Amino acid sequence: MPFPVELLTTQTECDTVLNALNLELRVFTVRDQLLDLQADQSADRATDRSQNLKEANDTIDRLTPVVASLTPGTTEHTELNRLLIRAQRRAQDLNAPTTTARKPTDAFLKAVDVRQVQVQVPELQQAIAEVTARRAAL
């Protein structure tokens, strides 16, 4: 459905509308880039967190039987037990919910933002094209 460009009767009106549309397009383009960046960073953090948790669990799995077989009070037992405790705490920290964990409502609103940008940008581009054509015809 075409925009009602016939309402614009002068090149000045077209210029005013084009300036406003281009500004709005820049805003939506920045929002689109920001949403992409946030998604990329979120995926990277999840991957890093998963890898760190795997490493901590591997350390726990490796050290638990060794520490259990050593004589308590020995230097080796003390040092390896300290490493085991550190790995256990790290795993607990990584298993704890993140402070940036989103609620379902936040995730829903983010999805609305993404769809709004996906729909709005082509509409703005179409409006700009139609107003530009109208301006050239005046």
PDB file of C-alpha atoms in Angstrom:
ATOM      1  CA  MET A   1       0.000   0.000   0.000  1.00  0.00           C
ATOM      2  CA  PRO A   2       1.634   3.240  -1.094  1.00  0.00           C
ATOM      3  CA  PHE A   3       2.076   6.160   1.238  1.00  0.00           C
ATOM      4  CA  PRO A   4      -0.146   9.227   0.588  1.00  0.00           C
ATOM      5  CA  VAL A   5       2.643  11.256  -1.008  1.00  0.00           C
ATOM      6  CA  GLU A   6       0.079  13.302  -2.932  1.00  0.00           C
ATOM      7  CA  LEU A   7      -0.421  15.231   0.319  1.00  0.00           C
ATOM      8  CA  LEU A   8       3.028  16.723  -0.256  1.00  0.00           C
ATOM      9  CA  THR A   9       2.615  19.552  -2.731  1.00  0.00           C
ATOM     10  CA  THR A  10       6.002  21.289  -2.620  1.00  0.00           C
ATOM     11  CA  GLN A  11       9.634  20.284  -2.641  1.00  0.00           C
ATOM     12  CA  THR A  12      10.033  22.011   0.728  1.00  0.00           C
ATOM     13  CA  GLU A  13       7.377  19.754   2.246  1.00  0.00           C
ATOM     14  CA  CYS A  14       9.135  16.755   0.721  1.00  0.00           C
ATOM     15  CA  ASP A  15      12.471  17.928   2.150  1.00  0.00           C
ATOM     16  CA  THR A  16      10.932  18.324   5.618  1.00  0.00           C
ATOM     17  CA  VAL A  17       9.443  14.829   5.471  1.00  0.00           C
ATOM     18  CA  LEU A  18      12.669  13.335   4.083  1.00  0.00           C
ATOM     19  CA  ASN A  19      14.712  14.879   6.904  1.00  0.00           C
ATOM     20  CA  ALA A  20      12.345  13.444   9.503  1.00  0.00           C
ATOM     21  CA  LEU A  21      12.247  10.009   7.847  1.00  0.00           C
ATOM     22  CA  ASN A  22      16.036   9.852   7.484  1.00  0.00           C
ATOM     23  CA  LEU A  23      16.483  10.745  11.148  1.00  0.00           C
ATOM     24  CA  GLU A  24      14.008   8.054  12.171  1.00  0.00           C
ATOM     25  CA  LEU A  25      15.742   5.558   9.880  1.00  0.00           C
ATOM     26  CA  ARG A  26      19.099   6.343  11.530  1.00  0.00           C
ATOM     27  CA  VAL A  27      17.544   5.782  14.969  1.00  0.00           C
ATOM     28  CA  PHE A  28      16.105   2.419  13.937  1.00  0.00           C
ATOM     29  CA  THR A  29      19.358   1.417  12.239  1.00  0.00           C
ATOM     30  CA  VAL A  30      21.281   2.146  15.441  1.00  0.00           C
ATOM     31  CA  ARG A  31      18.694   0.179  17.457  1.00  0.00           C
ATOM     32  CA  ASP A  32      19.081  -2.725  15.031  1.00  0.00           C
ATOM     33  CA  GLN A  33      22.866  -2.660  15.402  1.00  0.00           C
ATOM     34  CA  LEU A  34      22.564  -2.430  19.189  1.00  0.00           C
ATOM     35  CA  LEU A  35      20.184  -5.400  19.334  1.00  0.00           C
ATOM     36  CA  ASP A  36      22.582  -7.416  17.152  1.00  0.00           C
ATOM     37  CA  LEU A  37      25.513  -6.483  19.377  1.00  0.00           C
ATOM     38  CA  GLN A  38      23.619  -7.430  22.532  1.00  0.00           C
ATOM     39  CA  ALA A  39      22.680 -10.795  21.036  1.00  0.00           C
ATOM     40  CA  ASP A  40      26.292 -11.449  20.007  1.00  0.00           C
ATOM     41  CA  GLN A  41      27.635 -10.483  23.431  1.00  0.00           C
ATOM     42  CA  SER A  42      25.041 -12.607  25.188  1.00  0.00           C
ATOM     43  CA  ALA A  43      25.969 -15.634  23.092  1.00  0.00           C
ATOM     44  CA  ASP A  44      29.686 -15.037  23.729  1.00  0.00           C
ATOM     45  CA  ARG A  45      29.127 -14.750  27.487  1.00  0.00           C
ATOM     46  CA  ALA A  46      27.073 -17.941  27.538  1.00  0.00           C
ATOM     47  CA  THR A  47      29.805 -19.777  25.617  1.00  0.00           C
ATOM     48  CA  ASP A  48      32.542 -18.457  27.935  1.00  0.00           C
ATOM     49  CA  ARG A  49      30.504 -19.338  31.012  1.00  0.00           C
ATOM     50  CA  SER A  50      29.845 -22.844  29.721  1.00  0.00           C
ATOM     51  CA  GLN A  51      33.531 -23.394  28.929  1.00  0.00           C
ATOM     52  CA  ASN A  52      34.638 -22.104  32.347  1.00  0.00           C
ATOM     53  CA  LEU A  53      32.102 -24.340  34.085  1.00  0.00           C
ATOM     54  CA  LYS A  54      33.352 -27.354  32.130  1.00  0.00           C
ATOM     55  CA  GLU A  55      36.938 -26.563  33.141  1.00  0.00           C
ATOM     56  CA  ALA A  56      35.961 -26.202  36.818  1.00  0.00           C
ATOM     57  CA  ASN A  57      34.025 -29.482  36.745  1.00  0.00           C
ATOM     58  CA  ASP A  58      36.942 -31.241  35.030  1.00  0.00           C
ATOM     59  CA  THR A  59      39.260 -29.990  37.769  1.00  0.00           C
ATOM     60  CA  ILE A  60      36.842 -31.204  40.450  1.00  0.00           C
ATOM     61  CA  ASP A  61      36.552 -34.614  38.781  1.00  0.00           C
ATOM     62  CA  ARG A  62      40.331 -34.899  38.504  1.00  0.00           C
ATOM     63  CA  LEU A  63      41.224 -33.695  42.013  1.00  0.00           C
ATOM     64  CA  THR A  64      38.482 -35.334  44.108  1.00  0.00           C
ATOM     65  CA  PRO A  65      39.894 -38.888  43.997  1.00  0.00           C
ATOM     66  CA  VAL A  66      43.469 -37.645  44.367  1.00  0.00           C
ATOM     67  CA  VAL A  67      42.697 -35.550  47.467  1.00  0.00           C
ATOM     68  CA  ALA A  68      40.694 -38.431  48.965  1.00  0.00           C
ATOM     69  CA  SER A  69      43.673 -40.770  48.569  1.00  0.00           C
ATOM     70  CA  LEU A  70      46.198 -38.433  50.221  1.00  0.00           C
ATOM     71  CA  THR A  71      46.974 -38.262  53.909  1.00  0.00           C
ATOM     72  CA  PRO A  72      45.308 -35.225  55.507  1.00  0.00           C
ATOM     73  CA  GLY A  73      47.760 -32.697  56.876  1.00  0.00           C
ATOM     74  CA  THR A  74      50.462 -33.318  54.307  1.00  0.00           C
ATOM     75  CA  THR A  75      51.648 -30.462  52.147  1.00  0.00           C
ATOM     76  CA  GLU A  76      50.454 -32.191  48.999  1.00  0.00           C
ATOM     77  CA  HIS A  77      46.993 -32.824  50.489  1.00  0.00           C
ATOM     78  CA  THR A  78      46.711 -29.226  51.694  1.00  0.00           C
ATOM     79  CA  GLU A  79      47.708 -27.728  48.325  1.00  0.00           C
ATOM     80  CA  LEU A  80      45.523 -30.015  46.213  1.00  0.00           C
ATOM     81  CA  ASN A  81      42.592 -29.624  48.609  1.00  0.00           C
ATOM     82  CA  ARG A  82      42.915 -25.837  48.256  1.00  0.00           C
ATOM     83  CA  LEU A  83      42.783 -26.194  44.458  1.00  0.00           C
ATOM     84  CA  LEU A  84      39.768 -28.511  44.769  1.00  0.00           C
ATOM     85  CA  ILE A  85      37.911 -26.057  47.002  1.00  0.00           C
ATOM     86  CA  ARG A  86      38.707 -23.209  44.601  1.00  0.00           C
ATOM     87  CA  ALA A  87      37.343 -25.238  41.661  1.00  0.00           C
ATOM     88  CA  GLN A  88      34.206 -26.139  43.641  1.00  0.00           C
ATOM     89  CA  ARG A  89      33.573 -22.480  44.485  1.00  0.00           C
ATOM     90  CA  ARG A  90      34.164 -21.484  40.875  1.00  0.00           C
ATOM     91  CA  ALA A  91      31.639 -24.097  39.722  1.00  0.00           C
ATOM     92  CA  GLN A  92      29.115 -22.843  42.298  1.00  0.00           C
ATOM     93  CA  ASP A  93      29.611 -19.267  41.119  1.00  0.00           C
ATOM     94  CA  LEU A  94      29.187 -20.266  37.485  1.00  0.00           C
ATOM     95  CA  ASN A  95      26.043 -22.263  38.301  1.00  0.00           C
ATOM     96  CA  ALA A  96      24.490 -19.332  40.173  1.00  0.00           C
ATOM     97  CA  PRO A  97      21.947 -17.277  38.233  1.00  0.00           C
ATOM     98  CA  THR A  98      23.525 -14.273  36.589  1.00  0.00           C
ATOM     99  CA  THR A  99      22.539 -10.809  37.713  1.00  0.00           C
ATOM    100  CA  THR A 100      21.658 -10.068  34.106  1.00  0.00           C
ATOM    101  CA  ALA A 101      19.357 -13.076  33.806  1.00  0.00           C
ATOM    102  CA  ARG A 102      16.248 -11.815  32.101  1.00  0.00           C
ATOM    103  CA  LYS A 103      12.737 -12.419  33.230  1.00  0.00           C
ATOM    104  CA  PRO A 104      10.274 -13.846  30.715  1.00  0.00           C
ATOM    105  CA  THR A 105       8.703 -10.396  30.405  1.00  0.00           C
ATOM    106  CA  ASP A 106      12.084  -8.855  29.542  1.00  0.00           C
ATOM    107  CA  ALA A 107      12.732 -11.530  26.922  1.00  0.00           C
ATOM    108  CA  PHE A 108       9.282 -10.966  25.419  1.00  0.00           C
ATOM    109  CA  LEU A 109       9.762  -7.190  25.212  1.00  0.00           C
ATOM    110  CA  LYS A 110      13.195  -7.696  23.620  1.00  0.00           C
ATOM    111  CA  ALA A 111      11.566  -9.935  20.987  1.00  0.00           C
ATOM    112  CA  VAL A 112       9.003  -7.190  20.309  1.00  0.00           C
ATOM    113  CA  ASP A 113      11.843  -4.670  19.867  1.00  0.00           C
ATOM    114  CA  VAL A 114      13.607  -6.943  17.398  1.00  0.00           C
ATOM    115  CA  ARG A 115      10.459  -7.477  15.326  1.00  0.00           C
ATOM    116  CA  GLN A 116       9.580  -3.788  15.438  1.00  0.00           C
ATOM    117  CA  VAL A 117      12.980  -2.850  14.035  1.00  0.00           C
ATOM    118  CA  GLN A 118      12.788  -5.585  11.388  1.00  0.00           C
ATOM    119  CA  VAL A 119       9.435  -4.247  10.187  1.00  0.00           C
ATOM    120  CA  GLN A 120      10.045  -0.529  10.645  1.00  0.00           C
ATOM    121  CA  VAL A 121      13.304  -0.196   8.693  1.00  0.00           C
ATOM    122  CA  PRO A 122      11.893  -1.442   5.350  1.00  0.00           C
ATOM    123  CA  GLU A 123       8.787   0.729   5.839  1.00  0.00           C
ATOM    124  CA  LEU A 124      10.930   3.809   6.395  1.00  0.00           C
ATOM    125  CA  GLN A 125      13.064   2.973   3.368  1.00  0.00           C
ATOM    126  CA  GLN A 126       9.923   2.595   1.241  1.00  0.00           C
ATOM    127  CA  ALA A 127       8.537   5.907   2.504  1.00  0.00           C
ATOM    128  CA  ILE A 128      11.828   7.648   1.707  1.00  0.00           C
ATOM    129  CA  ALA A 129      11.815   6.192  -1.810  1.00  0.00           C
ATOM    130  CA  GLU A 130       8.230   7.307  -2.436  1.00  0.00           C
ATOM    131  CA  VAL A 131       8.789  10.828  -1.081  1.00  0.00           C
ATOM    132  CA  THR A 132      11.996  11.132  -3.107  1.00  0.00           C
ATOM    133  CA  ALA A 133      10.098  10.139  -6.256  1.00  0.00           C
ATOM    134  CA  ARG A 134       7.328  12.610  -5.398  1.00  0.00           C
ATOM    135  CA  ARG A 135       9.872  15.396  -4.867  1.00  0.00           C
ATOM    136  CA  ALA A 136      11.444  14.691  -8.258  1.00  0.00           C
ATOM    137  CA  ALA A 137       8.011  14.872  -9.887  1.00  0.00           C
ATOM    138  CA  LEU A 138       7.240  18.301  -8.425  1.00  0.00           C
TER     139      LEU A 138
END
